[in-house]
Amino acid sequence: MDRSTRKLDHIRHALETTDQPFNSFDEVSFVPNSLPNIGYHDVSLATDLGSFRLASPIIINAMTGGAEATTEINRKLAIIAREKHLAMAVGSQMAALRDPGVADSYRIVRKEHPNGIVFANVGAEATVEQAQAAVDMLDADGLQIHLNVMQELLMPEGDRDFRGYIENIQAMKESLDVPVMVKEVGFGMAKETIEKLNHIGISIIDVGGVGGTNFAKVENRRSQKPLAMYENWGLTTVESLLEAESFSQSKSQANVAIMATGGVRHGLDVLKALVLGASATGIAGEMLRLVQTSSLEDCLTAVDEWHHELKVGMTALGVTRIADCPRIPVFVCGKAAYQARLRGIDLEILAQRVFDRATDS
């Protein structure tokens, strides 16, 4: 099967598998603050993700490209990013690196979003030359390197050999002139992986947890011999954020910015991710659904609503800056809490945080 057909299959099946029976963000809740002593209009949504200064913690995350039909999807996404001042990542550009004829399905993003932050995207199997070509294709501000081992193993035509990934990532990081982010595609990330990446100098990591688009289900739908037992593989986004927090607590000198992707449904989920240590959140599946089913005007309104929902929560907690969110007390319960304790992660520290804006800010 050619890559263009595969890309269209991924979009179709992704839209069919968006409903998840469980979302780990529902296991997270807050200690209420009845005296926040701030106003809604005091809240700023600006945030730092590594060296990037973002106007919003919401990023349109990697989705698609590589087929003529995906050009219009990326055009709409880029317009949303431009109008709402969001950073945006394209889907894997490996298709265009092998077939330059589909490069315009990616270039449309820079055309429509000429002054915004745009991330190029390649797999960890890419060479330095391919990574540079992907960046040049978009005049990109940064590069995402995606990890998708389980998806490849379930993909009928997927890779089966993952040797050399860490060396490839290090070579790309050391050779490119733009910041490099490593991201999971939806199976979550353990603290051991975060430590390995940080050890080779990767300072921006998207933990990409279970809860959003389920690429195990997507590939099983494409396979004549599906392996359904692997459709619940991995760590949820909340579990992955706890892993990242545990890494940060154990490595006082660690310099890593975390992005949270996977199952983010609304502004409250964004807030929960920020309080659990993320500097930004990626939304992919919900964005794809919006641009495929709604008018552009409705898509823009949806982003406004997400920002409003986030600001409501920040106001209620007495937080005016994203940077202060990781100081807010938070409860983690259920399966995420059970697994965290098995992994030696101290959740009481999170629940007993103290943040008093009057004395701390």
Coordinates of C-alpha atoms in Angstrom, one line a residue:
M1 CA 0.0 0.0 0.0
D2 CA 1.4 3.4 -0.9
R3 CA 1.9 6.1 1.8
S4 CA -0.9 8.4 0.5
T5 CA -3.5 5.7 0.8
R6 CA -2.2 4.8 4.3
K7 CA -2.5 8.5 5.4
L8 CA -6.1 8.5 4.3
D9 CA -6.8 5.3 6.1
H10 CA -5.3 6.7 9.2
I11 CA -7.6 9.8 9.1
R12 CA -10.7 7.7 8.4
H13 CA -10.0 5.2 11.2
A14 CA -8.8 7.9 13.6
L15 CA -12.2 9.7 13.3
E16 CA -14.0 6.3 13.8
T17 CA -12.1 5.6 17.0
T18 CA -12.1 9.0 18.8
D19 CA -14.6 8.0 21.6
Q20 CA -12.7 6.5 24.5
P21 CA -14.6 4.9 27.4
F22 CA -12.1 6.1 30.0
N23 CA -10.1 9.3 30.3
S24 CA -7.3 9.6 32.9
F25 CA -7.9 13.3 33.3
D26 CA -11.1 12.3 35.2
E27 CA -8.9 10.9 37.9
V28 CA -7.5 14.3 38.6
S29 CA -9.2 17.0 40.8
F30 CA -8.3 20.2 42.7
V31 CA -8.5 21.6 46.2
P32 CA -10.9 24.5 45.8
N33 CA -9.8 28.1 46.5
S34 CA -12.7 30.2 47.8
L35 CA -10.6 33.3 48.1
P36 CA -8.5 33.4 44.9
N37 CA -8.0 37.2 45.1
I38 CA -7.6 37.7 41.4
G39 CA -9.8 38.6 38.4
Y40 CA -10.5 36.6 35.3
H41 CA -8.8 39.3 33.2
D42 CA -5.6 39.0 35.3
V43 CA -5.0 35.6 33.8
S44 CA -2.3 35.2 31.1
L45 CA -2.1 32.1 28.9
A46 CA 1.4 32.8 27.7
T47 CA 3.9 29.9 28.4
D48 CA 7.4 28.8 27.8
L49 CA 8.1 25.4 26.2
G50 CA 11.8 25.2 26.3
S51 CA 13.1 28.1 24.2
F52 CA 9.7 28.8 22.7
R53 CA 7.5 31.6 24.0
L54 CA 3.9 30.6 23.2
A55 CA 0.8 32.8 23.4
S56 CA -1.2 29.8 24.4
P57 CA -0.4 26.4 26.0
I58 CA -2.6 24.7 23.4
I59 CA -0.7 23.4 20.4
I60 CA -2.2 21.9 17.3
N61 CA -0.3 18.7 17.4
A62 CA 1.0 16.4 14.6
M63 CA -1.7 14.8 12.5
T64 CA -1.5 14.5 8.8
G65 CA 0.0 15.3 5.4
G66 CA 1.4 13.2 2.6
A67 CA -1.7 13.0 0.4
E68 CA -3.5 15.4 -1.8
A69 CA -6.7 15.2 0.3
T70 CA -4.8 16.1 3.4
T71 CA -3.7 19.5 2.0
E72 CA -7.1 21.0 2.8
I73 CA -7.0 19.6 6.3
N74 CA -3.6 21.2 7.0
R75 CA -4.8 24.4 5.4
K76 CA -7.7 24.7 7.8
L77 CA -5.5 23.8 10.8
A78 CA -3.0 26.4 9.8
I79 CA -5.6 29.1 9.5
I80 CA -6.9 28.2 13.0
A81 CA -3.3 28.3 14.3
R82 CA -2.8 31.7 12.7
E83 CA -6.0 33.3 13.8
K84 CA -5.7 32.0 17.4
H85 CA -1.9 32.4 17.8
L86 CA -1.2 28.7 18.3
A87 CA 1.9 26.8 17.5
M88 CA 1.3 23.9 15.1
A89 CA 3.1 20.7 14.2
V90 CA 2.5 18.8 10.9
G91 CA 2.2 15.0 10.6
S92 CA 5.2 12.8 9.7
Q93 CA 7.0 14.2 6.6
M94 CA 8.6 10.9 5.8
A95 CA 6.1 10.6 2.9
A96 CA 7.2 13.8 1.3
L97 CA 10.9 13.0 1.8
R98 CA 10.3 9.9 -0.2
D99 CA 7.9 11.4 -2.7
P100 CA 8.4 15.2 -3.2
G101 CA 5.1 15.3 -5.1
V102 CA 3.2 15.4 -1.8
A103 CA 5.3 18.1 -0.2
D104 CA 2.7 20.8 -0.8
S105 CA 0.4 19.0 1.6
Y106 CA 2.8 20.1 4.3
R107 CA 4.1 23.4 2.8
I108 CA 0.5 24.7 2.9
V109 CA 1.0 25.1 6.7
R110 CA 3.8 27.7 6.4
K111 CA 1.9 29.4 3.5
E112 CA -1.1 30.0 5.7
H113 CA 0.8 30.5 9.0
P114 CA 3.8 32.5 7.8
N115 CA 4.8 34.1 11.1
G116 CA 3.8 31.5 13.6
I117 CA 5.7 28.7 15.3
V118 CA 5.7 25.6 13.2
F119 CA 7.2 22.2 14.0
A120 CA 8.5 19.8 11.3
N121 CA 8.1 16.1 12.0
V122 CA 10.1 12.9 11.2
G123 CA 10.4 9.5 12.7
A124 CA 13.3 8.3 14.9
E125 CA 14.5 6.3 11.9
A126 CA 15.3 9.5 9.9
T127 CA 18.8 10.5 9.0
V128 CA 20.2 14.0 9.8
E129 CA 19.8 14.8 6.1
Q130 CA 16.1 13.9 6.1
A131 CA 15.5 15.8 9.3
Q132 CA 17.2 18.9 7.8
A133 CA 15.1 18.5 4.6
A134 CA 11.9 18.3 6.7
V135 CA 12.8 21.5 8.5
D136 CA 13.7 23.3 5.3
M137 CA 10.4 22.2 3.7
L138 CA 8.5 24.3 6.2
D139 CA 11.1 26.8 7.2
A140 CA 10.2 25.2 10.6
D141 CA 11.0 26.7 14.0
G142 CA 11.6 23.3 15.5
L143 CA 11.5 19.6 14.8
Q144 CA 9.4 16.9 16.4
I145 CA 10.8 13.3 16.3
H146 CA 8.0 10.8 16.8
L147 CA 8.2 7.5 18.6
N148 CA 5.6 4.9 17.6
V149 CA 7.0 1.5 18.2
M150 CA 3.7 -0.3 19.0
Q151 CA 2.0 1.4 16.0
E152 CA 4.7 0.2 13.7
L153 CA 4.5 -3.3 15.1
L154 CA 0.8 -3.5 14.4
M155 CA 1.0 -1.7 11.1
P156 CA 0.8 -4.3 8.3
E157 CA 3.6 -2.6 6.4
G158 CA 5.3 -1.1 9.5
D159 CA 8.9 -1.2 10.7
R160 CA 10.1 -4.2 12.8
D161 CA 13.7 -3.0 13.6
F162 CA 14.1 -0.2 16.1
R163 CA 17.9 -0.4 16.6
G164 CA 19.8 2.9 16.5
Y165 CA 16.9 5.2 17.5
I166 CA 18.7 6.9 20.4
E167 CA 21.8 7.4 18.2
N168 CA 19.6 8.9 15.4
I169 CA 17.9 11.3 17.8
Q170 CA 21.1 12.4 19.3
A171 CA 22.6 13.0 15.8
M172 CA 19.6 15.1 14.7
K173 CA 19.7 17.1 18.0
E174 CA 23.4 17.9 17.6
S175 CA 23.3 18.7 13.9
L176 CA 20.2 20.9 13.5
D177 CA 20.1 24.6 14.2
V178 CA 16.5 24.4 15.5
P179 CA 15.2 23.0 18.8
V180 CA 14.3 19.3 18.8
M181 CA 11.3 17.8 20.6
V182 CA 10.8 14.0 21.0
K183 CA 7.2 12.9 21.1
E184 CA 5.2 9.7 21.7
V185 CA 2.2 9.1 19.4
G186 CA -0.2 7.9 22.0
F187 CA 1.3 5.1 24.1
G188 CA 2.8 7.2 26.9
M189 CA 6.3 7.6 28.2
A190 CA 8.0 6.2 31.3
K191 CA 10.5 8.1 33.4
E192 CA 13.3 5.8 32.1
T193 CA 12.7 6.9 28.6
I194 CA 12.6 10.5 29.6
E195 CA 15.9 10.1 31.4
K196 CA 17.5 8.5 28.3
L197 CA 16.3 11.4 26.1
N198 CA 17.4 14.0 28.6
H199 CA 20.8 12.3 28.9
I200 CA 21.5 13.0 25.2
G201 CA 20.4 16.6 25.5
I202 CA 16.7 16.5 24.6
S203 CA 15.0 19.2 26.6
I204 CA 11.5 19.2 25.2
I205 CA 9.5 16.0 25.4
D206 CA 5.8 15.3 24.5
V207 CA 4.7 12.3 26.6
G208 CA 1.9 11.5 24.2
G209 CA -0.2 9.2 26.4
V210 CA -3.1 6.8 26.0
G211 CA -6.4 8.6 25.9
G212 CA -6.6 10.3 22.5
T213 CA -6.4 8.7 19.0
N214 CA -5.7 5.0 19.6
F215 CA -3.2 4.1 16.9
A216 CA -3.3 0.4 18.0
K217 CA -7.0 0.4 17.1
V218 CA -6.4 2.3 13.9
E219 CA -3.8 -0.2 12.7
N220 CA -5.8 -3.2 13.8
R221 CA -8.7 -1.9 11.6
R222 CA -6.3 -1.9 8.7
S223 CA -4.9 -5.4 9.4
Q224 CA -6.2 -8.7 8.2
K225 CA -4.8 -10.2 11.4
P226 CA -5.5 -7.7 14.1
L227 CA -3.9 -8.0 17.5
A228 CA -6.7 -6.6 19.6
M229 CA -5.0 -7.5 22.9
Y230 CA -2.6 -4.6 22.4
E231 CA -5.2 -1.9 22.1
N232 CA -4.8 -0.9 25.8
W233 CA -1.0 -0.9 25.6
G234 CA 0.9 1.9 27.3
L235 CA 0.6 4.7 29.9
T236 CA -2.2 7.3 30.0
T237 CA -1.3 11.0 29.7
V238 CA -1.8 11.5 33.4
E239 CA 0.3 8.4 34.2
S240 CA 3.0 9.7 31.9
L241 CA 2.9 13.2 33.5
L242 CA 3.4 11.5 36.9
E243 CA 6.4 9.6 35.4
A244 CA 7.8 12.9 34.2
E245 CA 7.3 14.6 37.6
S246 CA 9.0 11.7 39.3
F247 CA 12.0 12.1 36.9
S248 CA 12.1 15.8 37.7
Q249 CA 12.0 15.2 41.4
S250 CA 14.8 12.7 41.3
K251 CA 17.0 14.8 39.0
S252 CA 17.3 18.2 40.5
Q253 CA 19.5 19.4 37.7
A254 CA 17.3 18.1 34.9
N255 CA 16.4 20.6 32.3
V256 CA 13.3 19.3 30.5
A257 CA 10.0 20.9 29.4
I258 CA 7.1 18.6 29.1
M259 CA 4.2 18.7 26.6
A260 CA 1.1 16.6 27.3
T261 CA -0.8 15.1 24.4
G262 CA -3.5 12.4 24.5
G263 CA -7.1 12.7 25.4
V264 CA -7.2 16.5 26.0
R265 CA -10.9 17.3 25.6
H266 CA -11.4 20.8 26.9
G267 CA -9.8 23.6 28.9
L268 CA -10.1 21.9 32.3
D269 CA -8.0 19.0 30.9
V270 CA -5.5 21.5 29.8
L271 CA -5.4 23.0 33.3
K272 CA -4.9 19.5 34.9
A273 CA -2.0 18.8 32.6
L274 CA -0.4 22.1 33.4
V275 CA -0.8 21.5 37.2
L276 CA 0.8 18.1 36.7
G277 CA 3.9 19.7 35.2
A278 CA 3.3 20.2 31.5
S279 CA 4.3 23.5 30.0
A280 CA 1.9 23.0 27.0
T281 CA -0.7 20.6 25.7
G282 CA -1.2 19.2 22.3
I283 CA -4.6 18.6 20.8
A284 CA -4.8 16.4 17.6
G285 CA -7.8 14.1 17.4
E286 CA -10.3 16.7 18.5
M287 CA -8.8 19.2 16.1
L288 CA -9.1 16.7 13.3
R289 CA -12.7 16.0 14.1
L290 CA -13.5 19.7 14.2
V291 CA -12.0 20.6 10.9
Q292 CA -13.7 17.6 9.3
T293 CA -17.2 18.2 10.7
S294 CA -17.5 21.9 11.4
S295 CA -17.1 25.2 9.7
L296 CA -13.9 27.2 10.0
E297 CA -15.9 29.8 12.1
D298 CA -17.1 27.0 14.5
C299 CA -13.5 25.7 14.8
L300 CA -12.3 29.2 15.8
T301 CA -15.1 29.5 18.3
A302 CA -14.1 26.1 19.8
V303 CA -10.6 27.3 20.4
D304 CA -12.0 30.5 22.1
E305 CA -14.1 28.2 24.3
W306 CA -11.1 26.1 25.3
H307 CA -9.2 29.2 26.3
H308 CA -12.2 30.5 28.2
E309 CA -12.5 27.2 30.1
L310 CA -8.8 27.2 31.0
K311 CA -9.0 30.8 32.3
V312 CA -12.1 30.0 34.4
G313 CA -10.2 27.2 36.1
M314 CA -7.0 29.3 36.6
T315 CA -9.1 32.1 38.1
A316 CA -10.9 29.7 40.5
L317 CA -7.5 28.4 41.7
G318 CA -6.0 31.9 42.0
V319 CA -3.4 31.4 39.3
T320 CA -2.6 34.2 36.9
R321 CA 0.5 32.6 35.2
I322 CA 1.0 29.2 33.6
A323 CA 4.4 29.0 35.3
D324 CA 2.6 28.9 38.7
C325 CA 0.3 26.0 37.8
P326 CA 2.8 23.3 39.0
R327 CA 2.6 24.8 42.5
I328 CA -1.1 24.2 42.9
P329 CA -2.3 21.2 45.1
V330 CA -3.9 18.4 43.1
F331 CA -5.4 15.0 43.9
V332 CA -4.7 12.0 41.7
C333 CA -6.9 9.0 42.4
G334 CA -8.0 5.7 40.8
K335 CA -5.9 3.6 38.4
A336 CA -3.3 6.4 37.9
A337 CA -2.8 6.7 41.7
Y338 CA -2.5 2.9 42.1
Q339 CA 0.1 2.6 39.3
A340 CA 2.0 5.7 40.5
R341 CA 2.4 4.1 44.0
L342 CA 3.7 0.9 42.5
R343 CA 6.3 3.0 40.6
G344 CA 7.3 4.7 43.8
I345 CA 5.8 8.1 43.0
D346 CA 4.7 10.1 46.0
L347 CA 1.3 11.6 45.3
E348 CA 1.0 13.1 48.8
I349 CA 3.6 15.7 47.7
L350 CA 1.3 16.9 45.0
A351 CA -1.8 17.0 47.2
Q352 CA 0.0 18.9 50.0
R353 CA 1.5 21.7 47.8
V354 CA 0.9 25.2 49.1
F355 CA 0.5 28.2 46.8
D356 CA -0.4 31.6 48.2
R357 CA -0.3 34.2 45.5
A358 CA -0.3 37.0 48.1
T359 CA 3.0 35.8 49.5
D360 CA 4.6 33.8 46.7
S361 CA 4.1 35.9 43.6

